[in-house]
C-alpha cells in the first residue's frame, strides 16, 4: 500500500503544481501584469509540471506496464508448473503406495520366513540340548562300563580264588591218598595178623578177633577215604566247572562291556562332529536370521523413506501452496500498481491468476484426501503385520535429507529464484523416480529370492540416499519428465 | 599138610582175593604172608606167568602171576596189587593177585565141594565153590596149583643165585 500512496502522492503533487501554475497564469491574464514575477512563476511551474509528466510519469507508466506484463507471464508459467508439480506429486505418491504395498507383502513373507527360521532355530537348539544330554549320558555310560569292568576284574579275582580252592581240594585229595595208603597197609597188617592168629591156633583166637577188628576198621577207613575221595573229586569237578563257567561268563561280560563301550565311544565320538555340524547349521541360521532382521530393518527404513517421500511431497505441496499464495500476493501488488497506472488488461490477468489458484486449491484438497487415505492404509498394514512402523516418528525427521527447506527457502522472493527452486523440485522428483524404478523392477522380479530382493532393495535405497544427498547439493537441470508431459 | 595142628574153625577160614574182578579164596593157613607188591625183577627164559623175583627180608622169592596162570586177561594192578606168600614143603612162592579182599570164615553148608564144571586145568587143586551173599567164590589150593615145572624153574633160579 505504501507503493500505491507514493504513486498517488506523485500524481497529486503533479496535479497540485499544475493548479498553482494555472492560477498564476490566470491571475497574470486578469491583471495584465505579464511582466510580474507571479506570472513568470506560473509559467515556470506549468513548464515544470509538463516536463515532469512527460519526462517522469509517462516513461514510468510505460516501464511499469512492460515490466509487470513480463512478471505476470512468469507468474502464469509458475502457477502452471505448480499445478503440474502437484499432479505429478500425486502420481508419485500413488506409485509409492503401490511399491509400499508390494514391499509390505514382501515384508509379511519375510516375517513368516523369519518366524519359520526362529522355529527351526528353536528346534535345533532343542536337539542340540538333547545331543548334549546324550553326550553326557554316553560319558556316564562309559564311566559305568568302566565300573562294570572293574567289577568283572573283581569277579575274575574271585574265579582265581576258586582255582585256589581247587588246589586246596587237590591237597586234601593228596592227604586222602595217604590215608588210603595207610588203610591199605592196615588191611595187609590185619590179614597178616589174622594169618598169624590162625597159626597160633587156640592161643591166637583173641588176637584173630583183634586182627579182624583192625581189618574192619581198615575197611571202614578205606570206605570213608573212598567216600572222601569221590566227594573231593566231585567238588573239584564242580569247582572247576564253576571256575570255567565264571571265566566264560566274565569273558562274555567283558566282550559285551567292550562292545557297549565301543558303541558309547562311537556315540560320543560321533556326537562332537554332529554337534559341530549342528553348530555350523546353527551359525548359518543365526546369520540368516540376522540378515533377515537386517532385511526387515531395511524394509522398515525403506518404508520410512517412502513415507518420508510422501511427507516430502506433502511438504512440497504445502510449499507450492505457499508459493502460489506468494505469487498471488505479488499478482495483487501488480494489479494494484496497474490499477494506479490504469492499465486495462491487468484485471483480466488477475482473473486468470485467480483461476490458477482455484485449480491449485482443488488439487491440494485432493492431495490431502489422498494422503489421509494413504496414512489410513499404512496404519491398517501396520496392524496386520505387527511391525513397528511409527509414522509419527518418520514424519518427525522426515525430509531432512531432502533439503526442501533450501529448495523452497527462496520461494516467492523473486522470479529467478522461484524458477530455480522449481527446477530443483522437478529434478528431485525425477531423481527419486529414477531411483525407485529399478527398485520396482527388483520388487517385481520373480526369479530372485526374497532375501536377495530385499537385499537389493536395501542396497538400491542406500544408493538412492547417497544420490539424494549428492543431487541436493549440486542440482542439475534434468527435466525430461516435465518435457515429456508437455 | 599137618591138618591136625589146626582146629576146625581155622580149617574153614579163607583168604579172599580178587583176580580180574572175580573173587577167589584160599585157605588162610596155606598163606604165610600178604605183602605189598614191590619191584618185581623180570627173569629171562621163563614161562609167561613167571613174572620174576622179589627179595623179601633177604629171601629171593619167585613170583607167579595167577591171572596169566589161570588164563585170564593180563592186567596191570591198579593199586599195586598184593603178593600172597605161599609156602609148601620145598620152598616159598609168591602169587600175584589184584587185591586181597578179606579173611572169611566159611560154613560147610556154604561150600559146594563137587560142582559140575568143566575145566582144562588139573582139578585136584580146586577145592570147591563158596556161595556168599549172591556171589560165588572159587576156592583154590594155591600151593598145589603151581605145577612141578613151575617149581623147578623157581628152584633152579634159587640154585643159581
XYZ file of C-alpha atoms in Angstrom:
647
model
C 0.000 0.000 0.000
C 2.995 2.241 0.549
C 3.829 1.943 -3.129
C 0.295 2.983 -4.066
C 0.263 6.055 -1.769
C 3.669 7.070 -3.070
C 2.397 6.905 -6.634
C -0.722 8.801 -5.587
C 1.474 11.472 -3.911
C 3.496 11.864 -7.117
C 0.336 12.284 -9.159
C -1.154 14.636 -6.538
C 1.986 16.778 -6.495
C 1.970 16.996 -10.287
C -1.732 17.902 -10.252
C -1.247 20.470 -7.478
C 1.719 22.063 -9.322
C -0.443 22.274 -12.462
C -3.252 24.005 -10.474
C -0.875 26.523 -8.944
C 0.711 27.314 -12.326
C -2.789 27.696 -13.833
C -3.750 30.049 -11.005
C -0.665 32.166 -11.579
C -1.254 32.216 -15.335
C -4.962 33.176 -14.938
C -4.088 35.790 -12.322
C -1.497 37.246 -14.721
C -4.043 37.331 -17.570
C -6.691 39.092 -15.425
C -4.379 41.709 -14.045
C -2.383 42.024 -17.345
C 0.842 42.094 -15.441
C 2.677 39.592 -17.579
C 5.968 41.065 -16.594
C 5.430 40.329 -12.927
C 7.081 37.575 -11.018
C 3.888 35.665 -10.205
C 3.093 35.231 -13.863
C 6.653 34.128 -14.533
C 6.446 31.670 -11.627
C 3.158 30.343 -13.043
C 4.773 29.849 -16.451
C 7.765 28.140 -14.871
C 5.569 25.819 -12.766
C 3.472 24.910 -15.800
C 6.608 24.070 -17.730
C 7.958 22.034 -14.795
C 4.760 20.056 -14.329
C 4.506 19.402 -18.071
C 8.116 18.321 -18.129
C 7.537 16.113 -15.018
C 4.625 14.472 -16.696
C 6.464 13.972 -19.968
C 9.841 13.023 -18.558
C 8.904 11.061 -15.375
C 5.310 9.891 -15.161
C 4.800 8.774 -18.756
C 8.011 6.733 -19.069
C 7.412 5.262 -15.627
C 3.964 4.128 -16.664
C 5.292 2.524 -19.852
C 8.103 0.845 -17.989
C 5.754 -0.469 -15.338
C 3.374 -1.750 -17.985
C 6.133 -3.697 -19.735
C 7.729 -4.869 -16.515
C 4.541 -6.207 -14.948
C 3.499 -7.800 -18.191
C 6.668 -9.868 -18.035
C 6.175 -10.597 -14.347
C 2.668 -11.791 -14.907
C 3.733 -14.036 -17.717
C 6.336 -15.573 -15.458
C 3.765 -15.960 -12.737
C 1.392 -17.668 -15.110
C 4.095 -20.114 -16.055
C 4.940 -20.567 -12.425
C 1.378 -21.374 -11.462
C 1.043 -23.743 -14.385
C 4.152 -25.518 -13.268
C 2.863 -25.633 -9.721
C -0.251 -27.393 -10.842
C 1.892 -29.853 -12.775
C 4.056 -30.422 -9.755
C 1.007 -31.060 -7.702
C -0.331 -33.518 -10.229
C 2.987 -35.300 -10.506
C 3.312 -35.397 -6.758
C 0.006 -37.171 -6.636
C 1.111 -39.692 -9.233
C 4.373 -40.175 -7.490
C 2.603 -40.773 -4.207
C 0.247 -43.307 -5.701
C 3.180 -45.109 -7.286
C 4.917 -45.074 -3.949
C 1.870 -46.586 -2.305
C 1.848 -49.418 -4.805
C 5.509 -50.024 -4.160
C 4.883 -49.865 -0.478
C 2.109 -52.425 -0.768
C 4.449 -54.719 -2.644
C 7.103 -54.124 -0.053
C 4.704 -54.780 2.773
C 3.653 -58.006 1.128
C 7.294 -58.870 0.872
C 7.658 -57.893 4.455
C 4.922 -60.252 5.650
C 6.541 -63.044 3.650
C 9.828 -62.163 5.248
C 8.187 -62.124 8.658
C 6.821 -65.603 8.006
C 10.224 -66.730 6.833
C 11.750 -65.200 9.913
C 9.186 -66.954 12.090
C 9.938 -70.309 10.492
C 13.655 -69.684 10.901
C 13.005 -68.858 14.533
C 11.096 -72.089 14.938
C 13.816 -74.107 13.223
C 16.381 -72.418 15.392
C 14.415 -73.340 18.482
C 14.104 -76.938 17.296
C 17.793 -77.020 16.511
C 18.530 -75.646 19.956
C 16.357 -78.332 21.479
C 18.061 -81.065 19.526
C 21.374 -79.538 20.482
C 20.447 -79.763 24.135
C 19.253 -83.347 23.585
C 22.536 -84.156 21.911
C 24.443 -82.623 24.769
C 22.329 -84.683 27.122
C 23.004 -87.873 25.199
C 26.685 -86.989 25.099
C 26.675 -86.689 28.875
C 24.696 -89.921 29.058
C 27.190 -91.738 26.885
C 30.032 -90.382 29.018
C 28.139 -91.585 32.063
C 27.603 -94.925 30.337
C 31.325 -95.168 29.635
C 32.058 -94.488 33.282
C 29.503 -97.095 34.349
C 31.041 -99.575 31.937
C 34.470 -98.899 33.381
C 32.970 -99.641 36.777
C 31.472 -102.805 35.341
C 34.865 -103.833 34.001
C 36.400 -103.292 37.413
C 33.649 -105.424 38.882
C 34.438 -108.043 36.239
C 38.073 -107.959 37.257
C 36.931 -108.476 40.838
C 34.884 -111.469 39.759
C 37.869 -112.755 37.844
C 39.852 -112.494 41.060
C 37.112 -114.485 42.774
C 37.357 -117.068 39.996
C 41.104 -117.364 40.529
C 40.302 -117.789 44.226
C 38.152 -120.717 43.101
C 41.211 -122.186 41.432
C 42.982 -121.859 44.767
C 40.114 -123.795 46.287
C 40.665 -126.445 43.643
C 44.306 -126.653 44.570
C 43.315 -126.926 48.250
C 40.965 -129.744 47.325
C 43.825 -131.356 45.431
C 45.913 -131.122 48.595
C 43.112 -132.734 50.560
C 42.909 -135.460 47.933
C 46.621 -135.984 48.296
C 46.158 -136.407 52.031
C 43.327 -138.820 51.362
C 45.666 -140.864 49.225
C 47.968 -141.094 52.210
C 45.004 -142.241 54.243
C 44.254 -144.783 51.564
C 47.816 -145.974 51.742
C 47.518 -146.316 55.473
C 44.254 -148.132 55.045
C 45.890 -150.494 52.572
C 48.797 -151.130 54.926
C 46.425 -151.591 57.828
C 44.481 -154.073 55.792
C 47.609 -156.005 54.998
C 48.554 -155.828 58.630
C 45.173 -157.139 59.621
C 45.432 -160.004 57.077
C 48.864 -160.908 58.289
C 47.661 -160.647 61.880
C 44.762 -162.919 61.027
C 47.191 -165.387 59.439
C 49.481 -165.277 62.479
C 46.495 -165.667 64.788
C 45.331 -168.687 62.813
C 48.805 -170.164 63.044
C 48.807 -169.628 66.809
C 45.722 -171.839 66.922
C 43.784 -171.803 70.178
C 46.128 -169.178 71.584
C 45.708 -166.865 68.726
C 41.954 -166.833 68.974
C 41.712 -163.456 70.728
C 44.351 -161.997 68.516
C 42.406 -163.184 65.487
C 39.434 -161.114 66.693
C 41.662 -158.081 67.136
C 43.075 -158.634 63.676
C 39.538 -158.947 62.352
C 38.552 -155.679 64.027
C 41.601 -153.966 62.694
C 40.674 -155.263 59.287
C 37.126 -153.918 59.739
C 38.491 -150.561 60.853
C 40.770 -150.512 57.864
C 37.832 -151.391 55.682
C 35.756 -148.599 57.247
C 38.621 -146.178 56.902
C 39.069 -147.289 53.349
C 35.387 -146.764 52.610
C 35.406 -143.349 54.302
C 38.536 -142.437 52.449
C 36.975 -143.610 49.247
C 33.871 -141.509 50.029
C 36.057 -138.513 50.781
C 37.970 -139.109 47.590
C 34.829 -139.292 45.490
C 33.416 -136.235 47.270
C 36.632 -134.366 46.689
C 36.628 -135.432 43.097
C 33.066 -134.221 42.700
C 33.879 -130.975 44.474
C 36.932 -130.477 42.330
C 34.924 -131.091 39.210
C 32.171 -128.781 40.355
C 34.569 -126.043 41.363
C 36.418 -126.471 38.077
C 33.173 -126.271 36.164
C 32.149 -123.246 38.200
C 35.510 -121.622 37.556
C 35.307 -122.281 33.834
C 31.718 -121.053 33.792
C 32.620 -117.879 35.633
C 35.598 -117.322 33.367
C 33.430 -117.811 30.310
C 30.787 -115.512 31.704
C 33.388 -112.919 32.604
C 34.757 -113.138 29.082
C 31.212 -112.770 27.721
C 30.570 -109.852 30.071
C 33.847 -108.220 29.126
C 33.072 -108.705 25.464
C 29.640 -107.176 25.986
C 31.093 -104.358 28.049
C 33.777 -103.736 25.447
C 31.160 -103.747 22.713
C 28.968 -101.445 24.773
C 31.901 -99.170 25.454
C 32.847 -99.175 21.805
C 29.283 -98.183 20.952
C 29.367 -95.459 23.587
C 32.711 -94.269 22.306
C 31.312 -94.267 18.792
C 28.331 -92.291 20.019
C 30.428 -89.809 21.940
C 32.957 -89.651 19.097
C 30.203 -89.135 16.581
C 28.454 -86.549 18.725
C 31.074 -83.808 18.514
C 31.082 -83.928 14.710
C 27.293 -83.908 14.740
C 27.402 -81.116 17.288
C 29.896 -79.141 15.251
C 27.876 -79.609 12.077
C 24.790 -78.620 14.016
C 26.724 -75.644 15.323
C 27.607 -74.748 11.760
C 23.979 -75.045 10.768
C 23.192 -73.002 13.821
C 25.652 -70.327 12.897
C 24.313 -70.220 9.361
C 20.799 -69.981 10.698
C 21.770 -67.212 13.084
C 23.451 -65.404 10.203
C 20.354 -65.937 8.136
C 18.249 -64.634 10.971
C 20.494 -61.635 11.359
C 20.328 -60.995 7.641
C 16.615 -61.407 7.803
C 16.414 -58.944 10.627
C 18.590 -56.579 8.665
C 16.350 -57.031 5.659
C 13.299 -56.361 7.765
C 15.071 -53.353 9.222
C 15.962 -52.163 5.730
C 12.403 -52.610 4.629
C 11.294 -50.608 7.628
C 13.817 -47.986 6.584
C 12.551 -48.211 3.052
C 9.065 -47.781 4.359
C 10.244 -44.760 6.264
C 11.875 -43.419 3.142
C 8.762 -43.875 1.112
C 6.705 -42.277 3.802
C 9.227 -39.542 4.026
C 8.902 -39.122 0.287
C 5.216 -38.839 0.928
C 5.945 -36.232 3.536
C 8.260 -34.503 1.132
C 5.543 -34.444 -1.458
C 3.155 -33.188 1.148
C 5.560 -30.505 2.191
C 6.279 -29.779 -1.410
C 2.592 -29.362 -1.992
C 2.391 -27.089 1.003
C 5.360 -25.170 -0.289
C 3.717 -24.931 -3.673
C 0.618 -23.632 -1.951
C 2.769 -21.064 -0.187
C 4.434 -20.198 -3.429
C 1.105 -19.819 -5.121
C -0.061 -17.659 -2.296
C 3.051 -15.525 -2.591
C 2.585 -15.341 -6.323
C -0.984 -14.309 -5.765
C 0.092 -11.598 -3.414
C 2.634 -10.478 -5.941
C -0.099 -10.508 -8.504
C -2.218 -8.352 -6.226
C 0.571 -5.869 -5.928
C 0.960 -5.818 -9.663
C -2.761 -5.366 -10.073
C -2.879 -2.537 -7.585
C 0.092 -0.898 -9.246
C -1.518 -1.348 -12.623
C -4.770 -0.012 -11.182
C -2.885 3.003 -10.178
C -1.405 3.340 -13.646
C -4.793 2.325 -15.073
C -3.536 -0.482 -17.221
C -6.672 -2.131 -18.520
C -5.676 -5.773 -19.150
C -4.390 -6.231 -15.606
C -7.846 -7.243 -14.425
C -8.025 -9.971 -16.980
C -4.663 -11.294 -15.861
C -5.695 -11.110 -12.284
C -8.743 -13.219 -13.062
C -6.621 -15.832 -14.816
C -4.306 -15.890 -11.766
C -7.337 -16.469 -9.564
C -8.319 -19.338 -11.821
C -4.958 -20.976 -11.359
C -5.215 -20.507 -7.684
C -8.628 -22.171 -7.582
C -7.372 -25.015 -9.621
C -4.472 -25.435 -7.285
C -6.689 -25.359 -4.213
C -8.838 -28.121 -5.712
C -5.788 -30.197 -6.363
C -4.437 -29.549 -2.914
C -7.719 -30.728 -1.462
C -7.458 -33.946 -3.448
C -3.890 -34.294 -2.375
C -4.819 -34.037 1.309
C -7.594 -36.540 0.916
C -5.257 -38.934 -0.822
C -2.660 -38.542 1.891
C -5.226 -39.255 4.545
C -6.220 -42.413 2.719
C -2.599 -43.365 2.377
C -1.974 -42.912 6.094
C -5.019 -44.937 6.947
C -3.874 -47.717 4.658
C -0.488 -47.611 6.269
C -1.956 -47.913 9.739
C -4.030 -50.861 8.589
C -0.996 -52.718 7.315
C 0.853 -51.852 10.469
C -1.851 -53.517 12.472
C -1.766 -56.687 10.403
C 1.987 -57.204 10.219
C 2.749 -56.060 13.754
C 5.824 -54.228 12.599
C 6.761 -51.023 14.289
C 6.461 -48.523 11.512
C 5.820 -45.437 13.554
C 4.602 -42.890 11.118
C 4.836 -40.073 13.672
C 8.452 -40.862 14.176
C 9.038 -40.899 10.465
C 7.313 -37.575 9.954
C 9.304 -36.060 12.783
C 12.623 -36.341 10.989
C 11.076 -36.693 7.541
C 12.539 -34.658 4.745
C 15.691 -33.686 6.495
C 17.781 -35.468 3.898
C 15.928 -33.888 1.019
C 16.862 -30.324 1.742
C 13.490 -28.988 0.718
C 13.987 -26.080 3.090
C 16.735 -24.950 0.818
C 14.612 -25.661 -2.203
C 11.755 -23.521 -1.001
C 13.665 -21.048 1.046
C 13.845 -18.587 -1.782
C 10.279 -19.265 -2.922
C 8.300 -16.044 -3.548
C 11.155 -13.592 -3.168
C 11.955 -13.140 -6.788
C 11.209 -14.828 -10.114
C 14.581 -16.292 -10.925
C 14.931 -17.985 -7.547
C 11.418 -19.356 -7.900
C 12.285 -20.851 -11.256
C 15.475 -22.289 -9.811
C 13.577 -23.751 -6.894
C 11.031 -25.265 -9.226
C 13.617 -26.846 -11.437
C 15.243 -28.257 -8.308
C 11.953 -29.739 -7.178
C 11.343 -31.279 -10.571
C 14.802 -32.616 -10.671
C 14.389 -34.057 -7.224
C 11.204 -35.763 -8.249
C 12.866 -37.147 -11.328
C 15.769 -38.423 -9.329
C 13.503 -40.110 -6.827
C 11.526 -41.707 -9.580
C 14.655 -42.803 -11.398
C 15.843 -44.428 -8.212
C 12.519 -46.043 -7.476
C 12.076 -47.545 -10.912
C 14.880 -50.125 -10.595
C 13.577 -50.857 -7.129
C 10.227 -51.548 -8.570
C 11.760 -53.860 -11.129
C 13.590 -55.656 -8.357
C 10.446 -55.954 -6.296
C 8.512 -57.353 -9.217
C 11.295 -59.756 -10.254
C 10.021 -63.324 -9.871
C 13.229 -65.300 -10.192
C 15.065 -63.521 -7.400
C 14.724 -64.918 -3.943
C 13.053 -62.831 -1.316
C 16.203 -62.340 0.660
C 18.199 -61.267 -2.361
C 15.407 -58.988 -3.423
C 15.208 -57.351 -0.065
C 18.950 -57.025 -0.002
C 18.953 -55.437 -3.446
C 16.215 -53.094 -2.378
C 18.226 -52.106 0.629
C 21.328 -51.527 -1.492
C 19.384 -49.522 -4.025
C 17.938 -47.477 -1.300
C 21.319 -46.830 0.161
C 22.484 -45.727 -3.259
C 19.453 -43.520 -3.668
C 20.101 -41.962 -0.310
C 23.622 -41.126 -1.386
C 22.347 -39.822 -4.696
C 19.804 -37.684 -2.953
C 22.436 -36.107 -0.861
C 24.580 -35.503 -3.924
C 21.798 -34.063 -6.038
C 20.511 -31.802 -3.315
C 23.997 -30.395 -3.008
C 24.624 -29.960 -6.731
C 21.388 -29.746 -8.674
C 21.420 -30.292 -12.439
C 18.790 -29.240 -14.932
C 17.462 -32.665 -15.907
C 13.858 -32.010 -16.785
C 12.925 -34.914 -19.023
C 9.751 -35.858 -17.171
C 8.216 -32.424 -17.453
C 9.257 -32.067 -21.038
C 7.603 -35.406 -21.825
C 4.412 -34.284 -20.149
C 4.389 -31.054 -22.039
C 49.900 -180.521 55.467
C 49.672 -181.019 59.162
C 45.933 -180.847 59.414
C 45.826 -181.964 62.990
C 47.506 -178.825 64.144
C 44.503 -176.714 63.329
C 41.063 -176.791 64.793
C 38.014 -176.991 62.634
C 37.225 -173.366 62.925
C 40.538 -172.388 61.453
C 40.177 -175.011 58.691
C 37.317 -173.132 57.216
C 38.951 -169.736 57.301
C 39.740 -168.472 53.845
C 41.661 -165.518 52.495
C 39.514 -163.922 49.795
C 41.224 -162.081 46.948
C 40.391 -160.735 43.518
C 41.613 -161.781 40.148
C 40.188 -159.984 37.120
C 37.227 -158.668 39.063
C 36.297 -162.120 40.351
C 36.628 -163.354 43.932
C 38.892 -166.245 44.718
C 39.572 -167.795 48.048
C 42.430 -169.877 49.518
C 42.769 -171.492 52.943
C 44.138 -168.923 55.306
C 46.711 -171.236 56.708
C 48.119 -172.010 53.248
C 49.149 -168.360 53.037
C 52.187 -167.415 55.051
C 52.129 -163.714 54.495
C 50.497 -160.987 52.445
C 52.825 -158.317 51.127
C 52.513 -155.230 49.032
C 53.906 -155.554 45.582
C 57.426 -154.254 45.384
C 59.570 -154.021 42.279
C 59.468 -157.415 40.558
C 62.664 -158.150 38.701
C 61.945 -159.956 35.439
C 63.901 -163.175 34.739
C 64.755 -164.215 31.151
C 63.893 -167.603 29.603
C 60.905 -168.273 31.850
C 57.272 -169.221 31.230
C 54.892 -166.280 30.653
C 53.168 -166.465 34.057
C 56.534 -166.288 35.827
C 56.852 -162.594 36.465
C 60.231 -162.559 38.080
C 61.766 -162.443 41.517
C 61.465 -160.303 44.605
C 63.514 -160.003 47.718
C 61.683 -160.453 50.983
C 63.782 -159.935 54.063
C 66.798 -161.373 52.364
C 64.987 -164.333 50.745
C 64.644 -164.461 46.959
C 61.129 -165.455 46.082
C 59.823 -166.254 42.640
C 56.509 -164.585 41.781
C 53.836 -166.198 39.624
C 51.083 -164.111 38.067
C 47.922 -166.027 38.873
C 45.920 -164.154 36.232
C 48.146 -165.488 33.470
C 48.369 -168.857 35.136
C 44.593 -169.094 35.270
C 44.287 -167.988 31.662
C 42.739 -164.610 32.492
C 43.492 -161.400 30.647
C 46.688 -159.859 31.967
C 46.126 -156.535 33.701
C 48.303 -154.066 35.466
C 47.334 -153.766 39.114
C 45.520 -150.574 39.833
C 46.576 -150.249 43.406
C 49.836 -152.005 43.100
C 48.353 -155.392 43.918
C 49.319 -157.870 46.582
C 51.580 -160.845 46.635
C 50.481 -163.825 48.670
C 53.493 -165.638 50.013
C 52.710 -169.306 49.947
C 54.902 -171.936 51.486
C 54.940 -175.567 50.575
C 57.260 -178.265 51.758
C 60.085 -177.311 49.482
C 60.036 -173.542 49.174
C 58.180 -170.231 49.285
C 56.307 -168.959 46.231
C 54.835 -165.507 45.627
C 51.431 -165.419 43.968
C 50.494 -162.075 42.424
C 46.838 -161.157 42.856
C 44.916 -157.971 42.060
C 43.723 -157.237 45.535
C 43.191 -159.020 48.839
C 39.607 -158.528 49.942
C 39.156 -160.073 53.348
C 39.501 -163.025 55.646
C 36.321 -165.043 55.629
C 35.129 -167.893 57.867
C 33.019 -170.192 55.719
C 30.357 -172.625 56.868
C 30.455 -176.132 55.461
C 26.947 -175.636 54.116
C 28.089 -172.683 52.056
C 30.690 -174.647 50.193
C 29.952 -176.891 47.247
C 32.854 -179.206 47.046
C 31.767 -181.022 43.868
C 30.390 -178.550 41.401
C 29.589 -179.691 37.841
C 32.121 -177.678 35.940
C 34.482 -178.448 33.120
C 37.968 -177.102 33.251
C 41.244 -177.536 31.385
C 43.427 -177.352 34.454
C 44.011 -180.087 36.933
C 41.051 -180.114 39.255
C 42.912 -181.673 42.160
C 43.814 -178.118 43.334
C 40.220 -176.901 43.019
C 38.567 -177.107 46.417
C 35.077 -176.032 45.537
C 32.773 -173.073 45.204
C 31.508 -170.997 48.130
C 28.267 -169.050 47.936
C 28.446 -165.865 49.935
C 25.740 -163.217 49.643
C 24.796 -163.813 45.990
C 28.406 -164.014 44.852
C 30.336 -167.154 44.102
C 33.921 -167.641 45.252
C 36.312 -170.097 43.690
C 38.232 -171.863 46.440
C 41.692 -172.833 45.214
C 44.716 -174.525 46.778
C 47.378 -172.033 45.689
C 50.381 -174.120 46.607
C 49.077 -177.096 44.691
C 48.115 -175.089 41.655
C 51.696 -174.239 40.876
C 52.909 -177.135 38.669
C 56.064 -179.098 39.139
C 57.507 -177.373 36.146
C 56.969 -174.037 37.834
C 58.546 -175.266 40.965
C 61.543 -176.478 39.027
C 62.066 -173.153 37.478
C 61.856 -171.389 40.729
C 64.095 -173.913 42.395
C 66.750 -173.579 39.725
C 66.665 -169.837 39.990
C 67.278 -170.114 43.623
C 70.156 -172.514 42.936
C 71.802 -170.151 40.558
C 71.520 -167.329 42.979
